[in-house]
Amino acid sequence: AIWMPEDFEEFTREEIDAVYLLGNKPDVVYGNSYLNFSVGFHYTSNEVPNEYMGDFLKIAKMVLEKSGPKVNIYSEKVRKKGNHTVSSMELVSHTITDAIYNIMFYSSLNGKVLIGFINFNYNYLNRYKTIATEMLESFRFVEDFKKEDNE
């Protein structure tokens, strides 16, 4: 579960294909038609148990830095959310025309890596960074959320 603006809607497969031209395309993306701001997820087949998700961040960082073009990583965090470890990093990547601010986050779901992202055009950093950070902080697994409600 993740909090997002009320008017975010799920992108169609055609919209995802049009926006994400290269590499591993996300399985699901949410956004709206008037903001260059989105959140999405990709559930991989890569097997990484929860207890190794802190170490997984090092691998993800290395892959991102080598993938370019011009990926600058500004912060890295590993935190516990319920029974899950969630690793995250803030970075700026570059497309042919724009700089994109990203919060990438990683966790293990049923022993496989779940990759999440929140991104927007870097020109809107002052406007959207706080919202993006709140969205990341709200991320949790439904079973952990239910346990918190019962405590």
PDB file of C-alpha atoms in Angstrom:
ATOM      1  CA  ALA A   1       0.000   0.000   0.000  1.00  0.00           C
ATOM      2  CA  ILE A   2       1.212   3.496  -0.781  1.00  0.00           C
ATOM      3  CA  TRP A   3      -0.418   6.898  -0.431  1.00  0.00           C
ATOM      4  CA  MET A   4      -0.696   8.873  -3.651  1.00  0.00           C
ATOM      5  CA  PRO A   5      -2.634  11.931  -4.819  1.00  0.00           C
ATOM      6  CA  GLU A   6      -6.368  11.205  -5.151  1.00  0.00           C
ATOM      7  CA  ASP A   7      -6.475  11.855  -8.872  1.00  0.00           C
ATOM      8  CA  PHE A   8      -3.689   9.413  -9.782  1.00  0.00           C
ATOM      9  CA  GLU A   9      -4.999   6.714 -12.082  1.00  0.00           C
ATOM     10  CA  GLU A  10      -3.443   3.505 -13.317  1.00  0.00           C
ATOM     11  CA  PHE A  11      -1.722   3.846 -16.687  1.00  0.00           C
ATOM     12  CA  THR A  12      -2.790   1.514 -19.461  1.00  0.00           C
ATOM     13  CA  ARG A  13      -0.190  -0.895 -20.880  1.00  0.00           C
ATOM     14  CA  GLU A  14      -0.059   1.329 -23.992  1.00  0.00           C
ATOM     15  CA  GLU A  15       0.729   4.409 -21.866  1.00  0.00           C
ATOM     16  CA  ILE A  16       3.462   2.518 -19.989  1.00  0.00           C
ATOM     17  CA  ASP A  17       4.983   1.327 -23.276  1.00  0.00           C
ATOM     18  CA  ALA A  18       4.933   4.885 -24.673  1.00  0.00           C
ATOM     19  CA  VAL A  19       6.559   6.465 -21.601  1.00  0.00           C
ATOM     20  CA  TYR A  20       9.075   3.762 -20.641  1.00  0.00           C
ATOM     21  CA  LEU A  21      10.892   3.010 -23.863  1.00  0.00           C
ATOM     22  CA  LEU A  22      13.958   1.159 -22.580  1.00  0.00           C
ATOM     23  CA  GLY A  23      14.847  -1.723 -20.298  1.00  0.00           C
ATOM     24  CA  ASN A  24      12.613  -3.341 -17.722  1.00  0.00           C
ATOM     25  CA  LYS A  25       9.235  -1.678 -17.975  1.00  0.00           C
ATOM     26  CA  PRO A  26       7.195  -1.304 -14.800  1.00  0.00           C
ATOM     27  CA  ASP A  27       4.233  -3.620 -14.271  1.00  0.00           C
ATOM     28  CA  VAL A  28       2.028  -0.846 -12.953  1.00  0.00           C
ATOM     29  CA  VAL A  29       2.271   2.965 -12.978  1.00  0.00           C
ATOM     30  CA  TYR A  30      -0.013   5.584 -11.460  1.00  0.00           C
ATOM     31  CA  GLY A  31      -0.132   9.248 -12.374  1.00  0.00           C
ATOM     32  CA  ASN A  32      -2.429  11.801 -13.952  1.00  0.00           C
ATOM     33  CA  SER A  33      -2.671  13.615 -17.243  1.00  0.00           C
ATOM     34  CA  TYR A  34      -1.515  17.050 -16.093  1.00  0.00           C
ATOM     35  CA  LEU A  35       1.483  16.393 -13.821  1.00  0.00           C
ATOM     36  CA  ASN A  36       4.829  14.973 -14.838  1.00  0.00           C
ATOM     37  CA  PHE A  37       4.798  12.936 -11.611  1.00  0.00           C
ATOM     38  CA  SER A  38       4.271   9.194 -11.215  1.00  0.00           C
ATOM     39  CA  VAL A  39       4.673   6.169  -8.975  1.00  0.00           C
ATOM     40  CA  GLY A  40       5.154   2.644 -10.227  1.00  0.00           C
ATOM     41  CA  PHE A  41       6.214  -0.899  -9.431  1.00  0.00           C
ATOM     42  CA  HIS A  42       8.007  -3.777 -11.078  1.00  0.00           C
ATOM     43  CA  TYR A  43       7.889  -7.234  -9.503  1.00  0.00           C
ATOM     44  CA  THR A  44      11.006  -9.051 -10.630  1.00  0.00           C
ATOM     45  CA  SER A  45      11.881 -12.731 -10.822  1.00  0.00           C
ATOM     46  CA  ASN A  46      15.126 -12.030  -8.922  1.00  0.00           C
ATOM     47  CA  GLU A  47      15.157 -14.040  -5.719  1.00  0.00           C
ATOM     48  CA  VAL A  48      16.409 -12.041  -2.735  1.00  0.00           C
ATOM     49  CA  PRO A  49      15.169 -12.875   0.762  1.00  0.00           C
ATOM     50  CA  ASN A  50      14.036 -10.033   3.012  1.00  0.00           C
ATOM     51  CA  GLU A  51      17.114 -10.291   5.252  1.00  0.00           C
ATOM     52  CA  TYR A  52      19.382  -9.380   2.302  1.00  0.00           C
ATOM     53  CA  MET A  53      17.478  -6.327   1.070  1.00  0.00           C
ATOM     54  CA  GLY A  54      19.888  -3.947   2.825  1.00  0.00           C
ATOM     55  CA  ASP A  55      22.746  -5.483   0.822  1.00  0.00           C
ATOM     56  CA  PHE A  56      20.657  -5.420  -2.357  1.00  0.00           C
ATOM     57  CA  LEU A  57      20.846  -1.624  -2.317  1.00  0.00           C
ATOM     58  CA  LYS A  58      24.597  -1.835  -3.061  1.00  0.00           C
ATOM     59  CA  ILE A  59      23.901  -3.923  -6.163  1.00  0.00           C
ATOM     60  CA  ALA A  60      21.086  -1.633  -7.317  1.00  0.00           C
ATOM     61  CA  LYS A  61      23.336   1.401  -6.867  1.00  0.00           C
ATOM     62  CA  MET A  62      26.120  -0.191  -8.908  1.00  0.00           C
ATOM     63  CA  VAL A  63      23.720  -1.110 -11.729  1.00  0.00           C
ATOM     64  CA  LEU A  64      22.202   2.389 -11.815  1.00  0.00           C
ATOM     65  CA  GLU A  65      25.574   4.111 -11.824  1.00  0.00           C
ATOM     66  CA  LYS A  66      26.764   1.935 -14.720  1.00  0.00           C
ATOM     67  CA  SER A  67      23.531   2.298 -16.689  1.00  0.00           C
ATOM     68  CA  GLY A  68      23.839   6.081 -17.104  1.00  0.00           C
ATOM     69  CA  PRO A  69      23.473   8.403 -18.753  1.00  0.00           C
ATOM     70  CA  LYS A  70      24.622  10.594 -15.884  1.00  0.00           C
ATOM     71  CA  VAL A  71      22.957   9.039 -12.859  1.00  0.00           C
ATOM     72  CA  ASN A  72      23.731  10.948  -9.661  1.00  0.00           C
ATOM     73  CA  ILE A  73      22.797   9.253  -6.383  1.00  0.00           C
ATOM     74  CA  TYR A  74      22.206  11.652  -3.485  1.00  0.00           C
ATOM     75  CA  SER A  75      21.077   9.487  -0.588  1.00  0.00           C
ATOM     76  CA  GLU A  76      20.578   5.886   0.446  1.00  0.00           C
ATOM     77  CA  LYS A  77      18.478   4.487   3.287  1.00  0.00           C
ATOM     78  CA  VAL A  78      17.601   1.103   4.691  1.00  0.00           C
ATOM     79  CA  ARG A  79      14.644   0.946   7.057  1.00  0.00           C
ATOM     80  CA  LYS A  80      12.322  -1.596   8.575  1.00  0.00           C
ATOM     81  CA  LYS A  81       8.629  -1.326   7.666  1.00  0.00           C
ATOM     82  CA  GLY A  82       6.709  -3.872   9.700  1.00  0.00           C
ATOM     83  CA  ASN A  83       8.343  -7.233   8.972  1.00  0.00           C
ATOM     84  CA  HIS A  84       9.962  -6.006   5.752  1.00  0.00           C
ATOM     85  CA  THR A  85      13.235  -4.262   4.968  1.00  0.00           C
ATOM     86  CA  VAL A  86      12.803  -1.388   2.517  1.00  0.00           C
ATOM     87  CA  SER A  87      15.911   0.059   0.885  1.00  0.00           C
ATOM     88  CA  SER A  88      15.704   3.346  -0.975  1.00  0.00           C
ATOM     89  CA  MET A  89      17.807   5.888  -2.781  1.00  0.00           C
ATOM     90  CA  GLU A  90      17.273   9.359  -4.147  1.00  0.00           C
ATOM     91  CA  LEU A  91      18.835  10.038  -7.505  1.00  0.00           C
ATOM     92  CA  VAL A  92      18.711  12.194 -10.576  1.00  0.00           C
ATOM     93  CA  SER A  93      18.836  10.531 -13.980  1.00  0.00           C
ATOM     94  CA  HIS A  94      18.837  12.111 -17.393  1.00  0.00           C
ATOM     95  CA  THR A  95      16.787  11.475 -20.485  1.00  0.00           C
ATOM     96  CA  ILE A  96      17.697  12.956 -23.844  1.00  0.00           C
ATOM     97  CA  THR A  97      15.781  16.130 -22.972  1.00  0.00           C
ATOM     98  CA  ASP A  98      15.228  16.247 -19.190  1.00  0.00           C
ATOM     99  CA  ALA A  99      16.648  15.612 -15.751  1.00  0.00           C
ATOM    100  CA  ILE A 100      14.389  13.294 -13.711  1.00  0.00           C
ATOM    101  CA  TYR A 101      14.306  13.166  -9.910  1.00  0.00           C
ATOM    102  CA  ASN A 102      13.713   9.598  -8.686  1.00  0.00           C
ATOM    103  CA  ILE A 103      13.120   7.877  -5.421  1.00  0.00           C
ATOM    104  CA  MET A 104      13.787   4.204  -6.055  1.00  0.00           C
ATOM    105  CA  PHE A 105      12.811   1.699  -3.377  1.00  0.00           C
ATOM    106  CA  TYR A 106      13.288  -2.028  -3.064  1.00  0.00           C
ATOM    107  CA  SER A 107      11.829  -4.762  -0.903  1.00  0.00           C
ATOM    108  CA  SER A 108      11.340  -8.510  -0.963  1.00  0.00           C
ATOM    109  CA  LEU A 109       7.844  -9.810  -1.676  1.00  0.00           C
ATOM    110  CA  ASN A 110       7.481 -13.578  -1.406  1.00  0.00           C
ATOM    111  CA  GLY A 111      11.272 -13.866  -1.710  1.00  0.00           C
ATOM    112  CA  LYS A 112      11.516 -11.818  -4.938  1.00  0.00           C
ATOM    113  CA  VAL A 113      12.530  -8.206  -5.459  1.00  0.00           C
ATOM    114  CA  LEU A 114       9.800  -5.592  -5.720  1.00  0.00           C
ATOM    115  CA  ILE A 115      11.111  -2.362  -7.241  1.00  0.00           C
ATOM    116  CA  GLY A 116       9.148   0.819  -6.680  1.00  0.00           C
ATOM    117  CA  PHE A 117       9.777   4.315  -7.954  1.00  0.00           C
ATOM    118  CA  ILE A 118       8.442   7.809  -7.548  1.00  0.00           C
ATOM    119  CA  ASN A 119       9.644  10.262 -10.167  1.00  0.00           C
ATOM    120  CA  PHE A 120       9.110  13.665 -11.697  1.00  0.00           C
ATOM    121  CA  ASN A 121      10.895  16.287 -13.760  1.00  0.00           C
ATOM    122  CA  TYR A 122      13.773  17.789 -11.750  1.00  0.00           C
ATOM    123  CA  ASN A 123      12.488  21.305 -12.531  1.00  0.00           C
ATOM    124  CA  TYR A 124       9.680  20.612 -10.023  1.00  0.00           C
ATOM    125  CA  LEU A 125      11.952  19.462  -7.177  1.00  0.00           C
ATOM    126  CA  ASN A 126      10.911  22.219  -4.765  1.00  0.00           C
ATOM    127  CA  ARG A 127       7.236  21.555  -5.428  1.00  0.00           C
ATOM    128  CA  TYR A 128       7.125  17.733  -5.381  1.00  0.00           C
ATOM    129  CA  LYS A 129       9.978  16.457  -3.200  1.00  0.00           C
ATOM    130  CA  THR A 130       8.015  16.679   0.053  1.00  0.00           C
ATOM    131  CA  ILE A 131       5.061  14.860  -1.509  1.00  0.00           C
ATOM    132  CA  ALA A 132       7.363  12.166  -2.926  1.00  0.00           C
ATOM    133  CA  THR A 133       9.017  11.680   0.476  1.00  0.00           C
ATOM    134  CA  GLU A 134       5.609  11.352   2.165  1.00  0.00           C
ATOM    135  CA  MET A 135       4.611   8.777  -0.431  1.00  0.00           C
ATOM    136  CA  LEU A 136       7.734   6.717   0.293  1.00  0.00           C
ATOM    137  CA  GLU A 137       7.145   6.948   4.044  1.00  0.00           C
ATOM    138  CA  SER A 138       3.586   5.666   3.556  1.00  0.00           C
ATOM    139  CA  PHE A 139       4.726   2.537   1.683  1.00  0.00           C
ATOM    140  CA  ARG A 140       4.063  -0.704   3.551  1.00  0.00           C
ATOM    141  CA  PHE A 141       2.907  -4.199   2.891  1.00  0.00           C
ATOM    142  CA  VAL A 142      -0.774  -4.851   3.483  1.00  0.00           C
ATOM    143  CA  GLU A 143      -0.132  -7.673   5.961  1.00  0.00           C
ATOM    144  CA  ASP A 144       2.110  -5.360   8.022  1.00  0.00           C
ATOM    145  CA  PHE A 145      -0.511  -2.613   7.842  1.00  0.00           C
ATOM    146  CA  LYS A 146      -3.170  -4.997   9.201  1.00  0.00           C
ATOM    147  CA  LYS A 147      -0.862  -6.044  12.074  1.00  0.00           C
ATOM    148  CA  GLU A 148      -0.291  -2.380  13.009  1.00  0.00           C
ATOM    149  CA  ASP A 149      -4.060  -1.774  13.094  1.00  0.00           C
ATOM    150  CA  ASN A 150      -4.567  -4.727  15.440  1.00  0.00           C
ATOM    151  CA  GLU A 151      -1.863  -3.643  17.908  1.00  0.00           C
TER     152      GLU A 151
END
